[in-house]
């Protein structure tokens, strides 16, 4: 998949971010205990470490991590500023609680809650208005891959989810390529397959917003990332970090994945564990 890389970018140009997506796991106490231990284990990561925690834990985790290098975020938000939407949560509420970013368009939201590209597009716009950094998740299903529709699906998701938004408004965008067939299945994309999908996504960004924009946007890989495959994925030139689900719930595996990034991304040689 994908043509030869026409974009002259080096991986050093971009932010490197490893995000833990805790999904619907951890009580407030468990979340706070986890991040306290995390702070002890990882003093000065060479990558940025983001944590997408359950809504209930955002406030306490953000307070616990105040003035550290760790960044707290949410896993979803509504597209409205506020209103009579029982059970929903607004971006400004998340911001108020301490969230700095939000995952949008995660495949579990698309699959179980029937979120469309159009709805996700509205959420991306709202996140920008509310000052929360959007992490847009895209990826094809197994069926789509087998029917060779991967490129078409990625293009449709990226173009529709970013429709009507200027490059200036998207300057803090993070893209996450998460093949649906790899999420929670133990079946990771090979580094080569992931790299080709990342190049393809970056080229779509280039077509939409130009090369200067495309080379600056971090693209994370997600889908069954573990300590045994993280390093090979991060070594790929267009993979700017990882979105880790299951393996981010355990301190041991998450720290190992973050620590594995030292040998790849620490240009100064001063990484301190
Ligand atoms: P996984 O989840 O690492 O458990 O496959 C990734 C994700 O859903 O973001």
PDB file of C-alpha atoms and ligand atoms in Angstrom:
ATOM      1  CA  UNK A   1       0.000   0.000   0.000  1.00  0.00           C
ATOM      2  CA  UNK A   2       1.126   3.567  -0.610  1.00  0.00           C
ATOM      3  CA  UNK A   3       3.527   5.026  -3.115  1.00  0.00           C
ATOM      4  CA  UNK A   4       7.111   5.958  -2.428  1.00  0.00           C
ATOM      5  CA  UNK A   5       7.301   8.607   0.269  1.00  0.00           C
ATOM      6  CA  UNK A   6       7.234  11.958  -1.532  1.00  0.00           C
ATOM      7  CA  UNK A   7       7.462  13.900   1.729  1.00  0.00           C
ATOM      8  CA  UNK A   8      10.890  14.970   2.775  1.00  0.00           C
ATOM      9  CA  UNK A   9      10.517  14.683   6.514  1.00  0.00           C
ATOM     10  CA  UNK A  10      12.686  13.265   9.215  1.00  0.00           C
ATOM     11  CA  UNK A  11      11.262  11.716  12.326  1.00  0.00           C
ATOM     12  CA  UNK A  12      13.146  14.198  14.507  1.00  0.00           C
ATOM     13  CA  UNK A  13      10.955  17.020  13.207  1.00  0.00           C
ATOM     14  CA  UNK A  14       7.894  15.876  15.054  1.00  0.00           C
ATOM     15  CA  UNK A  15       6.623  15.467  18.583  1.00  0.00           C
ATOM     16  CA  UNK A  16       6.811  11.910  19.867  1.00  0.00           C
ATOM     17  CA  UNK A  17       3.910  10.876  22.055  1.00  0.00           C
ATOM     18  CA  UNK A  18       3.034   7.643  23.802  1.00  0.00           C
ATOM     19  CA  UNK A  19      -0.563   7.634  25.000  1.00  0.00           C
ATOM     20  CA  UNK A  20      -2.146   5.197  27.414  1.00  0.00           C
ATOM     21  CA  UNK A  21      -5.852   4.654  26.697  1.00  0.00           C
ATOM     22  CA  UNK A  22      -7.347   3.170  29.837  1.00  0.00           C
ATOM     23  CA  UNK A  23     -10.788   2.705  28.307  1.00  0.00           C
ATOM     24  CA  UNK A  24     -13.393   1.785  30.953  1.00  0.00           C
ATOM     25  CA  UNK A  25     -10.885   0.645  33.560  1.00  0.00           C
ATOM     26  CA  UNK A  26      -9.646   1.993  36.909  1.00  0.00           C
ATOM     27  CA  UNK A  27     -11.461   3.656  39.792  1.00  0.00           C
ATOM     28  CA  UNK A  28     -10.237   7.044  41.005  1.00  0.00           C
ATOM     29  CA  UNK A  29      -8.021   5.502  43.693  1.00  0.00           C
ATOM     30  CA  UNK A  30      -6.554   2.977  41.288  1.00  0.00           C
ATOM     31  CA  UNK A  31      -5.872   5.755  38.773  1.00  0.00           C
ATOM     32  CA  UNK A  32      -4.115   7.962  41.340  1.00  0.00           C
ATOM     33  CA  UNK A  33      -2.033   5.037  42.665  1.00  0.00           C
ATOM     34  CA  UNK A  34      -1.013   4.211  39.104  1.00  0.00           C
ATOM     35  CA  UNK A  35       0.146   7.704  38.188  1.00  0.00           C
ATOM     36  CA  UNK A  36       2.033   8.111  41.482  1.00  0.00           C
ATOM     37  CA  UNK A  37       3.998   4.971  40.673  1.00  0.00           C
ATOM     38  CA  UNK A  38       4.429   6.108  37.086  1.00  0.00           C
ATOM     39  CA  UNK A  39       6.024   9.361  38.258  1.00  0.00           C
ATOM     40  CA  UNK A  40       8.511   7.363  40.313  1.00  0.00           C
ATOM     41  CA  UNK A  41       9.351   4.987  37.509  1.00  0.00           C
ATOM     42  CA  UNK A  42       9.665   7.531  34.694  1.00  0.00           C
ATOM     43  CA  UNK A  43      11.369  10.731  35.718  1.00  0.00           C
ATOM     44  CA  UNK A  44      12.094  12.366  32.417  1.00  0.00           C
ATOM     45  CA  UNK A  45      10.689  10.667  29.347  1.00  0.00           C
ATOM     46  CA  UNK A  46      12.141  11.557  25.957  1.00  0.00           C
ATOM     47  CA  UNK A  47       8.667  11.187  24.500  1.00  0.00           C
ATOM     48  CA  UNK A  48       5.577  12.944  25.780  1.00  0.00           C
ATOM     49  CA  UNK A  49       3.438  10.619  27.881  1.00  0.00           C
ATOM     50  CA  UNK A  50      -0.310  11.174  27.607  1.00  0.00           C
ATOM     51  CA  UNK A  51      -2.973   9.355  29.634  1.00  0.00           C
ATOM     52  CA  UNK A  52      -6.567   9.089  28.409  1.00  0.00           C
ATOM     53  CA  UNK A  53      -8.302   8.259  31.671  1.00  0.00           C
ATOM     54  CA  UNK A  54     -11.982   7.700  32.573  1.00  0.00           C
ATOM     55  CA  UNK A  55     -13.982  10.916  33.085  1.00  0.00           C
ATOM     56  CA  UNK A  56     -14.312  10.295  36.810  1.00  0.00           C
ATOM     57  CA  UNK A  57     -10.544  10.197  37.314  1.00  0.00           C
ATOM     58  CA  UNK A  58      -9.533  13.230  35.224  1.00  0.00           C
ATOM     59  CA  UNK A  59      -9.704  15.770  38.024  1.00  0.00           C
ATOM     60  CA  UNK A  60      -7.698  13.787  40.601  1.00  0.00           C
ATOM     61  CA  UNK A  61      -5.177  12.480  38.108  1.00  0.00           C
ATOM     62  CA  UNK A  62      -4.630  15.993  36.718  1.00  0.00           C
ATOM     63  CA  UNK A  63      -4.053  17.327  40.246  1.00  0.00           C
ATOM     64  CA  UNK A  64      -1.656  14.493  41.017  1.00  0.00           C
ATOM     65  CA  UNK A  65       0.297  15.132  37.817  1.00  0.00           C
ATOM     66  CA  UNK A  66       0.302  18.927  38.089  1.00  0.00           C
ATOM     67  CA  UNK A  67       3.665  20.439  37.100  1.00  0.00           C
ATOM     68  CA  UNK A  68       4.963  17.128  35.759  1.00  0.00           C
ATOM     69  CA  UNK A  69       5.689  16.141  32.188  1.00  0.00           C
ATOM     70  CA  UNK A  70       2.649  13.836  32.023  1.00  0.00           C
ATOM     71  CA  UNK A  71      -0.461  15.014  30.207  1.00  0.00           C
ATOM     72  CA  UNK A  72      -4.014  14.006  31.114  1.00  0.00           C
ATOM     73  CA  UNK A  73      -6.883  13.714  28.661  1.00  0.00           C
ATOM     74  CA  UNK A  74     -10.287  12.194  27.995  1.00  0.00           C
ATOM     75  CA  UNK A  75     -11.536   9.419  25.744  1.00  0.00           C
ATOM     76  CA  UNK A  76     -14.578  11.140  24.260  1.00  0.00           C
ATOM     77  CA  UNK A  77     -16.703  14.287  24.367  1.00  0.00           C
ATOM     78  CA  UNK A  78     -19.917  15.662  22.894  1.00  0.00           C
ATOM     79  CA  UNK A  79     -20.030  18.080  19.977  1.00  0.00           C
ATOM     80  CA  UNK A  80     -22.259  20.611  21.728  1.00  0.00           C
ATOM     81  CA  UNK A  81     -20.960  23.349  23.958  1.00  0.00           C
ATOM     82  CA  UNK A  82     -23.549  22.442  26.617  1.00  0.00           C
ATOM     83  CA  UNK A  83     -27.224  21.530  26.682  1.00  0.00           C
ATOM     84  CA  UNK A  84     -29.910  18.979  27.418  1.00  0.00           C
ATOM     85  CA  UNK A  85     -27.937  15.876  26.434  1.00  0.00           C
ATOM     86  CA  UNK A  86     -28.403  13.484  29.332  1.00  0.00           C
ATOM     87  CA  UNK A  87     -25.333  11.423  30.021  1.00  0.00           C
ATOM     88  CA  UNK A  88     -23.023  13.385  27.722  1.00  0.00           C
ATOM     89  CA  UNK A  89     -19.992  15.476  28.607  1.00  0.00           C
ATOM     90  CA  UNK A  90     -18.833  18.805  27.169  1.00  0.00           C
ATOM     91  CA  UNK A  91     -15.322  19.754  26.167  1.00  0.00           C
ATOM     92  CA  UNK A  92     -15.284  22.713  28.512  1.00  0.00           C
ATOM     93  CA  UNK A  93     -16.197  20.397  31.411  1.00  0.00           C
ATOM     94  CA  UNK A  94     -13.273  18.179  30.523  1.00  0.00           C
ATOM     95  CA  UNK A  95     -10.980  21.175  30.322  1.00  0.00           C
ATOM     96  CA  UNK A  96     -12.268  22.403  33.659  1.00  0.00           C
ATOM     97  CA  UNK A  97     -11.395  18.997  35.145  1.00  0.00           C
ATOM     98  CA  UNK A  98      -7.844  19.204  33.772  1.00  0.00           C
ATOM     99  CA  UNK A  99      -8.011  17.378  30.435  1.00  0.00           C
ATOM    100  CA  UNK A 100      -5.647  18.747  27.795  1.00  0.00           C
ATOM    101  CA  UNK A 101      -6.516  16.377  24.956  1.00  0.00           C
ATOM    102  CA  UNK A 102      -9.359  14.135  23.864  1.00  0.00           C
ATOM    103  CA  UNK A 103      -9.495  10.941  21.799  1.00  0.00           C
ATOM    104  CA  UNK A 104     -12.047  11.338  19.014  1.00  0.00           C
ATOM    105  CA  UNK A 105     -13.349   8.725  16.602  1.00  0.00           C
ATOM    106  CA  UNK A 106     -11.906   5.728  18.428  1.00  0.00           C
ATOM    107  CA  UNK A 107     -13.087   2.562  16.667  1.00  0.00           C
ATOM    108  CA  UNK A 108     -14.941   1.432  19.789  1.00  0.00           C
ATOM    109  CA  UNK A 109     -16.948   4.664  19.647  1.00  0.00           C
ATOM    110  CA  UNK A 110     -17.575   4.162  15.921  1.00  0.00           C
ATOM    111  CA  UNK A 111     -18.547   0.507  16.382  1.00  0.00           C
ATOM    112  CA  UNK A 112     -20.506   0.363  19.635  1.00  0.00           C
ATOM    113  CA  UNK A 113     -21.954   3.878  19.651  1.00  0.00           C
ATOM    114  CA  UNK A 114     -22.401   4.267  15.898  1.00  0.00           C
ATOM    115  CA  UNK A 115     -20.357   7.454  15.638  1.00  0.00           C
ATOM    116  CA  UNK A 116     -20.139   8.690  12.059  1.00  0.00           C
ATOM    117  CA  UNK A 117     -17.374  10.695  10.413  1.00  0.00           C
ATOM    118  CA  UNK A 118     -19.773  13.620  10.304  1.00  0.00           C
ATOM    119  CA  UNK A 119     -20.387  13.493  14.061  1.00  0.00           C
ATOM    120  CA  UNK A 120     -16.664  13.104  14.738  1.00  0.00           C
ATOM    121  CA  UNK A 121     -16.023  16.135  12.521  1.00  0.00           C
ATOM    122  CA  UNK A 122     -18.330  18.186  14.743  1.00  0.00           C
ATOM    123  CA  UNK A 123     -16.515  16.931  17.825  1.00  0.00           C
ATOM    124  CA  UNK A 124     -13.123  17.880  16.379  1.00  0.00           C
ATOM    125  CA  UNK A 125     -14.465  21.385  15.732  1.00  0.00           C
ATOM    126  CA  UNK A 126     -15.840  21.622  19.256  1.00  0.00           C
ATOM    127  CA  UNK A 127     -12.613  20.361  20.830  1.00  0.00           C
ATOM    128  CA  UNK A 128     -10.705  23.109  18.995  1.00  0.00           C
ATOM    129  CA  UNK A 129     -13.210  25.753  20.130  1.00  0.00           C
ATOM    130  CA  UNK A 130     -12.946  24.487  23.695  1.00  0.00           C
ATOM    131  CA  UNK A 131      -9.145  24.490  23.635  1.00  0.00           C
ATOM    132  CA  UNK A 132      -8.688  20.726  23.920  1.00  0.00           C
ATOM    133  CA  UNK A 133      -6.182  19.022  21.678  1.00  0.00           C
ATOM    134  CA  UNK A 134      -7.885  16.527  19.346  1.00  0.00           C
ATOM    135  CA  UNK A 135      -6.439  13.067  18.809  1.00  0.00           C
ATOM    136  CA  UNK A 136      -8.268  11.775  15.750  1.00  0.00           C
ATOM    137  CA  UNK A 137      -8.360   7.981  15.491  1.00  0.00           C
ATOM    138  CA  UNK A 138      -8.753   6.321  12.094  1.00  0.00           C
ATOM    139  CA  UNK A 139      -8.421   2.757  10.857  1.00  0.00           C
ATOM    140  CA  UNK A 140      -9.876   0.054   8.668  1.00  0.00           C
ATOM    141  CA  UNK A 141     -11.659  -3.154   9.666  1.00  0.00           C
ATOM    142  CA  UNK A 142     -10.349  -6.583   8.719  1.00  0.00           C
ATOM    143  CA  UNK A 143     -13.033  -6.917   6.078  1.00  0.00           C
ATOM    144  CA  UNK A 144     -12.083  -3.580   4.548  1.00  0.00           C
ATOM    145  CA  UNK A 145      -8.407  -4.553   4.500  1.00  0.00           C
ATOM    146  CA  UNK A 146      -9.170  -7.898   2.903  1.00  0.00           C
ATOM    147  CA  UNK A 147     -11.236  -6.173   0.258  1.00  0.00           C
ATOM    148  CA  UNK A 148      -8.349  -3.772  -0.378  1.00  0.00           C
ATOM    149  CA  UNK A 149     -10.352  -0.775   0.784  1.00  0.00           C
ATOM    150  CA  UNK A 150      -7.843   0.400   3.383  1.00  0.00           C
ATOM    151  CA  UNK A 151      -6.717   3.505   1.495  1.00  0.00           C
ATOM    152  CA  UNK A 152     -10.242   4.492   0.574  1.00  0.00           C
ATOM    153  CA  UNK A 153     -11.430   4.122   4.173  1.00  0.00           C
ATOM    154  CA  UNK A 154      -8.512   6.075   5.643  1.00  0.00           C
ATOM    155  CA  UNK A 155      -8.977   8.842   3.108  1.00  0.00           C
ATOM    156  CA  UNK A 156     -12.703   9.064   3.753  1.00  0.00           C
ATOM    157  CA  UNK A 157     -12.234   9.111   7.531  1.00  0.00           C
ATOM    158  CA  UNK A 158      -9.496  11.749   7.508  1.00  0.00           C
ATOM    159  CA  UNK A 159     -11.115  14.013   4.895  1.00  0.00           C
ATOM    160  CA  UNK A 160     -14.584  13.857   6.446  1.00  0.00           C
ATOM    161  CA  UNK A 161     -13.481  14.144  10.050  1.00  0.00           C
ATOM    162  CA  UNK A 162     -11.357  17.212   9.240  1.00  0.00           C
ATOM    163  CA  UNK A 163     -13.772  18.758   6.747  1.00  0.00           C
ATOM    164  CA  UNK A 164     -14.173  22.531   6.972  1.00  0.00           C
ATOM    165  CA  UNK A 165     -11.331  22.992   9.480  1.00  0.00           C
ATOM    166  CA  UNK A 166      -8.365  25.204   8.631  1.00  0.00           C
ATOM    167  CA  UNK A 167      -4.754  24.105   8.948  1.00  0.00           C
ATOM    168  CA  UNK A 168      -4.257  26.836  11.517  1.00  0.00           C
ATOM    169  CA  UNK A 169      -7.029  25.434  13.701  1.00  0.00           C
ATOM    170  CA  UNK A 170      -5.528  21.974  13.307  1.00  0.00           C
ATOM    171  CA  UNK A 171      -1.978  22.913  14.220  1.00  0.00           C
ATOM    172  CA  UNK A 172      -2.173  20.809  17.405  1.00  0.00           C
ATOM    173  CA  UNK A 173      -3.828  17.820  15.774  1.00  0.00           C
ATOM    174  CA  UNK A 174      -2.573  14.342  16.571  1.00  0.00           C
ATOM    175  CA  UNK A 175      -3.578  11.523  14.247  1.00  0.00           C
ATOM    176  CA  UNK A 176      -3.738   7.914  15.449  1.00  0.00           C
ATOM    177  CA  UNK A 177      -3.742   5.086  12.933  1.00  0.00           C
ATOM    178  CA  UNK A 178      -5.445   2.183  14.628  1.00  0.00           C
ATOM    179  CA  UNK A 179      -6.376  -0.726  12.375  1.00  0.00           C
ATOM    180  CA  UNK A 180      -9.578  -2.098  13.897  1.00  0.00           C
ATOM    181  CA  UNK A 181      -8.445  -5.687  13.343  1.00  0.00           C
ATOM    182  CA  UNK A 182      -5.452  -5.017  15.601  1.00  0.00           C
ATOM    183  CA  UNK A 183      -7.257  -3.422  18.543  1.00  0.00           C
ATOM    184  CA  UNK A 184      -7.488  -5.724  21.531  1.00  0.00           C
ATOM    185  CA  UNK A 185      -6.904  -8.775  19.333  1.00  0.00           C
ATOM    186  CA  UNK A 186      -3.229  -9.460  19.939  1.00  0.00           C
ATOM    187  CA  UNK A 187      -2.761  -9.132  16.179  1.00  0.00           C
ATOM    188  CA  UNK A 188      -0.492  -6.124  15.646  1.00  0.00           C
ATOM    189  CA  UNK A 189       0.197  -4.605  12.255  1.00  0.00           C
ATOM    190  CA  UNK A 190       3.761  -5.374  11.244  1.00  0.00           C
ATOM    191  CA  UNK A 191       6.025  -2.312  11.377  1.00  0.00           C
ATOM    192  CA  UNK A 192       6.096  -2.304   7.565  1.00  0.00           C
ATOM    193  CA  UNK A 193       2.317  -2.443   7.203  1.00  0.00           C
ATOM    194  CA  UNK A 194       1.903   0.298   9.799  1.00  0.00           C
ATOM    195  CA  UNK A 195       4.593   2.472   8.188  1.00  0.00           C
ATOM    196  CA  UNK A 196       2.879   2.267   4.797  1.00  0.00           C
ATOM    197  CA  UNK A 197      -0.450   3.266   6.334  1.00  0.00           C
ATOM    198  CA  UNK A 198       1.233   6.171   8.130  1.00  0.00           C
ATOM    199  CA  UNK A 199       2.819   7.410   4.909  1.00  0.00           C
ATOM    200  CA  UNK A 200      -0.563   7.161   3.237  1.00  0.00           C
ATOM    201  CA  UNK A 201      -2.215   9.176   6.039  1.00  0.00           C
ATOM    202  CA  UNK A 202       0.540  11.788   5.924  1.00  0.00           C
ATOM    203  CA  UNK A 203       0.060  12.155   2.187  1.00  0.00           C
ATOM    204  CA  UNK A 204      -3.644  12.760   2.705  1.00  0.00           C
ATOM    205  CA  UNK A 205      -2.764  15.524   5.157  1.00  0.00           C
ATOM    206  CA  UNK A 206      -0.361  16.891   2.552  1.00  0.00           C
ATOM    207  CA  UNK A 207      -3.078  16.901  -0.117  1.00  0.00           C
ATOM    208  CA  UNK A 208      -5.451  18.660   2.267  1.00  0.00           C
ATOM    209  CA  UNK A 209      -3.146  21.176   3.936  1.00  0.00           C
ATOM    210  CA  UNK A 210       0.232  21.125   2.212  1.00  0.00           C
ATOM    211  CA  UNK A 211       3.594  19.594   2.988  1.00  0.00           C
ATOM    212  CA  UNK A 212       4.658  21.952   5.790  1.00  0.00           C
ATOM    213  CA  UNK A 213       1.573  20.961   7.721  1.00  0.00           C
ATOM    214  CA  UNK A 214       1.830  17.237   6.974  1.00  0.00           C
ATOM    215  CA  UNK A 215       5.428  16.895   8.135  1.00  0.00           C
ATOM    216  CA  UNK A 216       4.629  18.452  11.509  1.00  0.00           C
ATOM    217  CA  UNK A 217       1.634  16.329  12.528  1.00  0.00           C
ATOM    218  CA  UNK A 218       2.449  13.401  14.816  1.00  0.00           C
ATOM    219  CA  UNK A 219       0.876  10.115  13.734  1.00  0.00           C
ATOM    220  CA  UNK A 220       0.642   7.455  16.423  1.00  0.00           C
ATOM    221  CA  UNK A 221       0.135   3.744  15.852  1.00  0.00           C
ATOM    222  CA  UNK A 222      -2.355   1.827  17.985  1.00  0.00           C
ATOM    223  CA  UNK A 223      -3.521  -1.774  18.095  1.00  0.00           C
ATOM    224  CA  UNK A 224      -2.176  -4.524  20.357  1.00  0.00           C
ATOM    225  CA  UNK A 225       1.021  -2.642  21.189  1.00  0.00           C
ATOM    226  CA  UNK A 226       3.081  -4.551  23.771  1.00  0.00           C
ATOM    227  CA  UNK A 227       6.664  -4.344  25.023  1.00  0.00           C
ATOM    228  CA  UNK A 228       7.577  -7.009  22.478  1.00  0.00           C
ATOM    229  CA  UNK A 229       6.521  -5.027  19.409  1.00  0.00           C
ATOM    230  CA  UNK A 230       6.678  -1.369  20.523  1.00  0.00           C
ATOM    231  CA  UNK A 231      10.300  -0.767  19.627  1.00  0.00           C
ATOM    232  CA  UNK A 232      10.096  -2.095  16.080  1.00  0.00           C
ATOM    233  CA  UNK A 233       7.007   0.028  15.479  1.00  0.00           C
ATOM    234  CA  UNK A 234       8.618   3.181  16.883  1.00  0.00           C
ATOM    235  CA  UNK A 235      11.673   2.644  14.684  1.00  0.00           C
ATOM    236  CA  UNK A 236       9.580   3.330  11.594  1.00  0.00           C
ATOM    237  CA  UNK A 237      10.211   6.863  10.297  1.00  0.00           C
ATOM    238  CA  UNK A 238       6.556   7.883  10.084  1.00  0.00           C
ATOM    239  CA  UNK A 239       5.443   6.357  13.389  1.00  0.00           C
ATOM    240  CA  UNK A 240       5.677   9.176  15.921  1.00  0.00           C
ATOM    241  CA  UNK A 241       4.564   7.295  18.977  1.00  0.00           C
ATOM    242  CA  UNK A 242       1.974   4.826  20.129  1.00  0.00           C
ATOM    243  CA  UNK A 243      -1.591   4.665  21.385  1.00  0.00           C
ATOM    244  CA  UNK A 244      -1.574   1.836  23.873  1.00  0.00           C
ATOM    245  CA  UNK A 245      -4.714   0.223  25.274  1.00  0.00           C
ATOM    246  CA  UNK A 246      -4.411  -3.037  27.208  1.00  0.00           C
ATOM    247  CA  UNK A 247      -0.674  -2.720  27.866  1.00  0.00           C
ATOM    248  CA  UNK A 248      -1.155   0.761  29.390  1.00  0.00           C
ATOM    249  CA  UNK A 249      -3.169  -0.672  32.283  1.00  0.00           C
ATOM    250  CA  UNK A 250      -0.156  -2.379  33.827  1.00  0.00           C
ATOM    251  CA  UNK A 251       2.646  -0.246  35.202  1.00  0.00           C
ATOM    252  CA  UNK A 252       5.249  -2.786  34.195  1.00  0.00           C
ATOM    253  CA  UNK A 253       4.268  -3.055  30.526  1.00  0.00           C
ATOM    254  CA  UNK A 254       3.516   0.642  30.081  1.00  0.00           C
ATOM    255  CA  UNK A 255       6.836   1.714  31.621  1.00  0.00           C
ATOM    256  CA  UNK A 256       8.684  -0.780  29.480  1.00  0.00           C
ATOM    257  CA  UNK A 257       7.085   0.637  26.327  1.00  0.00           C
ATOM    258  CA  UNK A 258       7.960   4.216  27.368  1.00  0.00           C
ATOM    259  CA  UNK A 259      11.485   3.176  28.316  1.00  0.00           C
ATOM    260  CA  UNK A 260      11.929   1.407  24.982  1.00  0.00           C
ATOM    261  CA  UNK A 261      11.491   4.746  23.266  1.00  0.00           C
ATOM    262  CA  UNK A 262      14.777   6.045  24.755  1.00  0.00           C
ATOM    263  CA  UNK A 263      17.035   4.173  22.404  1.00  0.00           C
ATOM    264  CA  UNK A 264      15.010   5.365  19.413  1.00  0.00           C
ATOM    265  CA  UNK A 265      14.102   8.951  20.172  1.00  0.00           C
ATOM    266  CA  UNK A 266      16.661  10.200  22.670  1.00  0.00           C
ATOM    267  CA  UNK A 267      18.991  12.173  20.425  1.00  0.00           C
ATOM    268  CA  UNK A 268      20.771  13.822  23.341  1.00  0.00           C
ATOM    269  CA  UNK A 269      21.735  10.574  25.031  1.00  0.00           C
ATOM    270  CA  UNK A 270      20.610  12.183  28.261  1.00  0.00           C
ATOM    271  CA  UNK A 271      17.439  10.186  28.795  1.00  0.00           C
ATOM    272  CA  UNK A 272      16.954   9.542  32.449  1.00  0.00           C
ATOM    273  CA  UNK A 273      14.858   6.635  33.638  1.00  0.00           C
TER     274      UNK A 273
HETATM  275  P1  LIG B   1      -5.070  -2.203  22.471  1.00  0.00           P
HETATM  276  O1  LIG B   1      -5.998  -0.907  22.305  1.00  0.00           O
HETATM  277  O2  LIG B   1      -3.663  -1.707  22.682  1.00  0.00           O
HETATM  278  O3  LIG B   1      -5.612  -2.914  23.681  1.00  0.00           O
HETATM  279  O4  LIG B   1      -5.198  -3.001  21.233  1.00  0.00           O
HETATM  280  C1  LIG B   1      -5.581   0.198  21.571  1.00  0.00           C
HETATM  281  C2  LIG B   1      -6.659   1.234  21.569  1.00  0.00           C
HETATM  282  O5  LIG B   1      -7.832   0.868  21.612  1.00  0.00           O
HETATM  283  O6  LIG B   1      -6.387   2.449  21.520  1.00  0.00           O
END
